[in-house]
Coordinates of N, CA and C in Angstrom, one line a residue:
X98 N 222.3 166.7 207.8 CA 221.3 167.0 208.7 C 220.7 168.4 208.4
X99 N 219.4 168.4 208.3 CA 218.7 169.7 208.0 C 218.4 170.4 209.2
X100 N 218.3 169.7 210.4 CA 218.0 170.4 211.6 C 217.6 169.5 212.7
X101 N 217.5 169.9 213.9 CA 217.1 169.1 215.0 C 216.4 169.9 216.1
X102 N 215.5 169.2 216.8 CA 214.8 169.7 218.0 C 214.9 168.7 219.1
X103 N 215.5 169.1 220.2 CA 215.6 168.2 221.4 C 214.7 168.7 222.5
X104 N 214.0 167.9 223.1 CA 213.1 168.3 224.2 C 213.1 167.3 225.3
X105 N 212.5 167.8 226.5 CA 212.3 166.9 227.6 C 211.0 167.4 228.2
X106 N 210.5 166.7 229.3 CA 209.3 167.0 229.9 C 209.6 167.6 231.4
X107 N 208.8 168.5 231.8 CA 208.9 169.1 233.1 C 207.5 168.9 233.8
X108 N 207.6 168.5 235.1 CA 206.4 168.3 235.9 C 206.6 169.2 237.2
X109 N 205.6 169.7 237.8 CA 204.2 169.8 237.2 C 204.3 171.1 236.4
X110 N 203.3 171.2 235.5 CA 203.1 172.4 234.7 C 201.8 173.1 235.3
X111 N 200.7 172.9 234.7 CA 199.5 173.5 235.2 C 198.8 172.3 236.0
X112 N 198.6 172.5 237.3 CA 198.0 171.4 238.0 C 199.0 170.2 238.0
X113 N 198.4 169.0 237.6 CA 199.3 167.8 237.6 C 199.7 167.5 236.1
X114 N 199.6 168.5 235.2 CA 200.0 168.2 233.8 C 201.5 168.4 233.7
X115 N 202.0 168.1 232.5 CA 203.4 168.3 232.2 C 203.6 169.3 231.1
X116 N 204.8 169.9 231.0 CA 205.1 170.8 229.9 C 206.2 170.1 229.1
X117 N 206.2 170.5 227.8 CA 207.3 170.1 227.0 C 208.3 171.2 227.0
X118 N 209.5 170.9 227.3 CA 210.6 171.9 227.3 C 211.5 171.7 226.1
X119 N 211.5 172.7 225.2 CA 212.4 172.6 224.0 C 213.8 173.0 224.4
X120 N 214.7 172.0 224.5 CA 216.0 172.2 225.0 C 216.9 172.8 223.9
X121 N 216.7 172.4 222.7 CA 217.5 172.9 221.6 C 216.7 172.9 220.3
X122 N 216.8 173.9 219.5 CA 216.3 174.0 218.1 C 217.5 174.4 217.3
X123 N 218.0 173.6 216.4 CA 219.1 173.9 215.5 C 218.9 173.6 214.1
X124 N 219.2 174.6 213.3 CA 219.1 174.5 211.8 C 220.4 175.0 211.3
X125 N 221.3 174.2 210.6 CA 222.5 174.7 210.1 C 222.3 175.8 209.1
X126 N 223.3 176.7 208.9 CA 223.2 177.8 208.0 C 222.7 177.5 206.6
X127 N 223.2 176.3 206.1 CA 222.8 175.9 204.7 C 221.4 175.6 204.6
X128 N 220.7 175.4 205.7 CA 219.2 175.0 205.6 C 218.3 176.1 206.1
X129 N 218.8 177.2 206.6 CA 218.0 178.2 207.2 C 217.2 179.0 206.1
X130 N 216.1 179.5 206.5 CA 215.2 180.3 205.6 C 214.6 179.4 204.5
X131 N 214.5 178.1 204.8 CA 213.8 177.2 203.9 C 212.6 176.4 204.5
X132 N 212.2 176.9 205.7 CA 211.1 176.3 206.3 C 211.4 175.2 207.3
X133 N 212.6 174.8 207.5 CA 213.0 173.7 208.3 C 212.7 174.0 209.8
X134 N 213.0 175.2 210.2 CA 212.7 175.6 211.6 C 211.2 175.6 211.9
X135 N 210.4 176.1 210.9 CA 209.0 176.1 211.1 C 208.4 174.7 211.2
X136 N 209.0 173.8 210.4 CA 208.5 172.4 210.4 C 208.8 171.8 211.8
X137 N 210.0 172.1 212.3 CA 210.4 171.5 213.6 C 209.6 172.1 214.7
X138 N 209.3 173.4 214.7 CA 208.4 173.9 215.7 C 207.0 173.4 215.6
X139 N 206.5 173.2 214.4 CA 205.2 172.5 214.2 C 205.2 171.1 214.8
X140 N 206.3 170.4 214.6 CA 206.4 169.0 215.1 C 206.4 169.1 216.6
X141 N 207.1 170.0 217.2 CA 207.2 170.2 218.7 C 205.8 170.4 219.2
X142 N 205.0 171.3 218.7 CA 203.7 171.6 219.2 C 202.7 170.4 219.0
X143 N 202.9 169.7 217.8 CA 202.1 168.5 217.6 C 202.4 167.5 218.6
X144 N 203.7 167.2 218.9 CA 204.1 166.3 219.9 C 203.5 166.6 221.3
X145 N 203.7 167.9 221.6 CA 203.1 168.3 223.0 C 201.6 168.1 223.0
X146 N 200.9 168.4 222.0 CA 199.5 168.1 222.0 C 199.1 166.6 222.1
X147 N 199.8 165.9 221.3 CA 199.5 164.4 221.3 C 199.8 163.8 222.6
X148 N 200.8 164.3 223.3 CA 201.2 163.7 224.6 C 200.5 164.4 225.8
X149 N 199.6 165.3 225.5 CA 198.8 165.9 226.6 C 199.5 166.9 227.4
X150 N 200.5 167.6 226.9 CA 201.2 168.6 227.6 C 200.3 169.9 227.6
X151 N 200.4 170.6 228.7 CA 199.6 171.9 228.9 C 200.3 173.1 228.3
X152 N 201.6 173.0 228.1 CA 202.3 174.1 227.5 C 203.7 173.7 226.9
X153 N 204.2 174.6 226.1 CA 205.6 174.3 225.6 C 206.4 175.5 226.0
X154 N 207.6 175.3 226.5 CA 208.5 176.4 227.0 C 209.9 176.2 226.3
X155 N 210.6 177.3 226.2 CA 212.0 177.4 225.8 C 212.6 178.7 226.1
X156 N 213.9 178.8 225.9 CA 214.6 180.1 226.1 C 215.5 180.3 224.9
X157 N 215.9 181.6 224.8 CA 217.0 182.0 223.9 C 217.9 182.9 224.7
X158 N 219.1 182.9 224.2 CA 220.0 183.9 224.8 C 219.6 185.3 224.5
X159 N 219.8 186.2 225.4 CA 219.3 187.6 225.2 C 219.9 188.2 224.0
X160 N 221.1 187.8 223.6 CA 221.7 188.4 222.4 C 221.4 187.6 221.1
X161 N 220.6 186.6 221.2 CA 220.3 185.8 220.0 C 219.1 186.4 219.2
X162 N 219.4 187.5 218.6 CA 218.4 188.3 217.9 C 217.8 187.5 216.8
X163 N 218.5 186.7 216.1 CA 218.0 185.9 215.0 C 216.9 184.9 215.4
X164 N 217.2 184.2 216.6 CA 216.2 183.3 217.1 C 215.0 184.0 217.5
X165 N 215.2 185.1 218.2 CA 214.0 185.9 218.7 C 213.2 186.4 217.5
X166 N 213.8 186.8 216.4 CA 213.1 187.2 215.2 C 212.3 186.1 214.6
X167 N 213.0 184.9 214.6 CA 212.3 183.7 214.0 C 211.0 183.4 214.8
X168 N 211.1 183.4 216.1 CA 209.9 183.1 217.0 C 208.8 184.2 216.8
X169 N 209.3 185.4 216.7 CA 208.3 186.5 216.5 C 207.6 186.3 215.1
X170 N 208.4 185.9 214.1 CA 207.8 185.7 212.8 C 206.7 184.6 212.8
X171 N 206.9 183.6 213.7 CA 205.9 182.6 213.8 C 204.7 183.0 214.7
X172 N 204.8 184.2 215.3 CA 203.8 184.7 216.1 C 203.8 184.1 217.5
X173 N 205.0 183.7 218.0 CA 205.2 183.1 219.3 C 205.7 184.2 220.2
X174 N 204.9 184.7 221.2 CA 205.4 185.8 222.0 C 206.4 185.3 223.1
X175 N 207.3 186.3 223.5 CA 208.1 186.0 224.6 C 207.3 186.1 225.9
X176 N 207.7 185.4 226.9 CA 207.0 185.3 228.2 C 207.8 186.2 229.2
X177 N 207.3 187.4 229.5 CA 208.1 188.3 230.2 C 208.2 188.0 231.7
X178 N 207.5 187.0 232.2 CA 207.5 186.8 233.7 C 208.6 185.8 234.1
X179 N 209.4 185.2 233.2 CA 210.4 184.3 233.5 C 211.7 185.0 233.7
X180 N 212.5 184.5 234.7 CA 213.9 184.9 234.9 C 214.7 183.6 234.9
X181 N 215.7 183.6 234.2 CA 216.6 182.5 234.0 C 217.8 182.5 234.9
X182 N 218.1 181.4 235.6 CA 219.2 181.3 236.5 C 220.1 180.2 236.0
X183 N 221.4 180.4 236.2 CA 222.4 179.3 235.9 C 223.5 179.4 236.9
X184 N 223.9 178.3 237.5 CA 225.1 178.3 238.3 C 226.0 177.1 237.7
X185 N 227.2 177.5 237.4 CA 228.1 176.5 236.8 C 229.2 176.1 237.8
X186 N 229.7 174.9 237.7 CA 230.8 174.5 238.5 C 232.0 175.1 238.0
X187 N 232.7 175.9 238.9 CA 233.9 176.6 238.6 C 235.1 175.8 239.1
X188 N 234.9 174.6 239.5 CA 236.0 173.8 240.0 C 235.9 173.5 241.5
X189 N 235.1 174.2 242.2 CA 235.0 174.0 243.6 C 233.8 173.0 243.9
X190 N 233.1 172.7 243.0 CA 232.0 171.8 243.1 C 230.7 172.5 243.4
X191 N 229.6 172.0 242.8 CA 228.3 172.7 242.9 C 227.7 172.5 244.3
X192 N 228.1 171.5 245.1 CA 227.5 171.3 246.4 C 227.9 172.4 247.4
X193 N 229.0 173.1 247.1 CA 229.5 174.2 247.9 C 228.9 175.5 247.7
X194 N 228.0 175.6 246.7 CA 227.4 176.9 246.3 C 226.5 177.4 247.4
X195 N 225.6 176.6 247.9 CA 224.7 177.0 249.0 C 225.2 176.4 250.3
X196 N 225.5 177.3 251.3 CA 226.0 176.8 252.5 C 225.0 175.9 253.3
X197 N 225.5 175.1 254.1 CA 224.7 174.2 254.9 C 224.8 172.8 254.5
X198 N 224.2 171.9 255.3 CA 224.3 170.5 255.0 C 223.0 170.0 254.4
X199 N 223.2 169.2 253.4 CA 222.0 168.5 252.8 C 222.0 167.1 253.3
X200 N 220.8 166.7 253.8 CA 220.7 165.4 254.4 C 220.4 164.3 253.3

C-alpha cells in the first residue's frame, strides 16, 4: 500500500451543503516524499468538488509537525477558529459524562 485517505461527510456545512471531512491521510515511510500524499489530497479535493461539497476539513495533532509542514507546503492554511474536543470512555460509560437524563 502506497497510502490511503479516509473521509466522511458532515451536514450542514454552509447553508444546506455538506462538507467532506478527511478522517485519515496516511502514507507509509517507504512512500513518503514521492508525491503520494499530494496525489491523495488532490483526489480528496476532486471528490469534494464532484460531490458538491462546500468545504474540506481535517485536523492534525498539535505535535504532528511533519503533517503540518506537508499541508503548508501544499499551500493549505490552518484554520485558527476551530477548537477540537474529545471525551473518551474511561470505563464509567460516556452517558455519565453530562449529568441529567436524556429522553
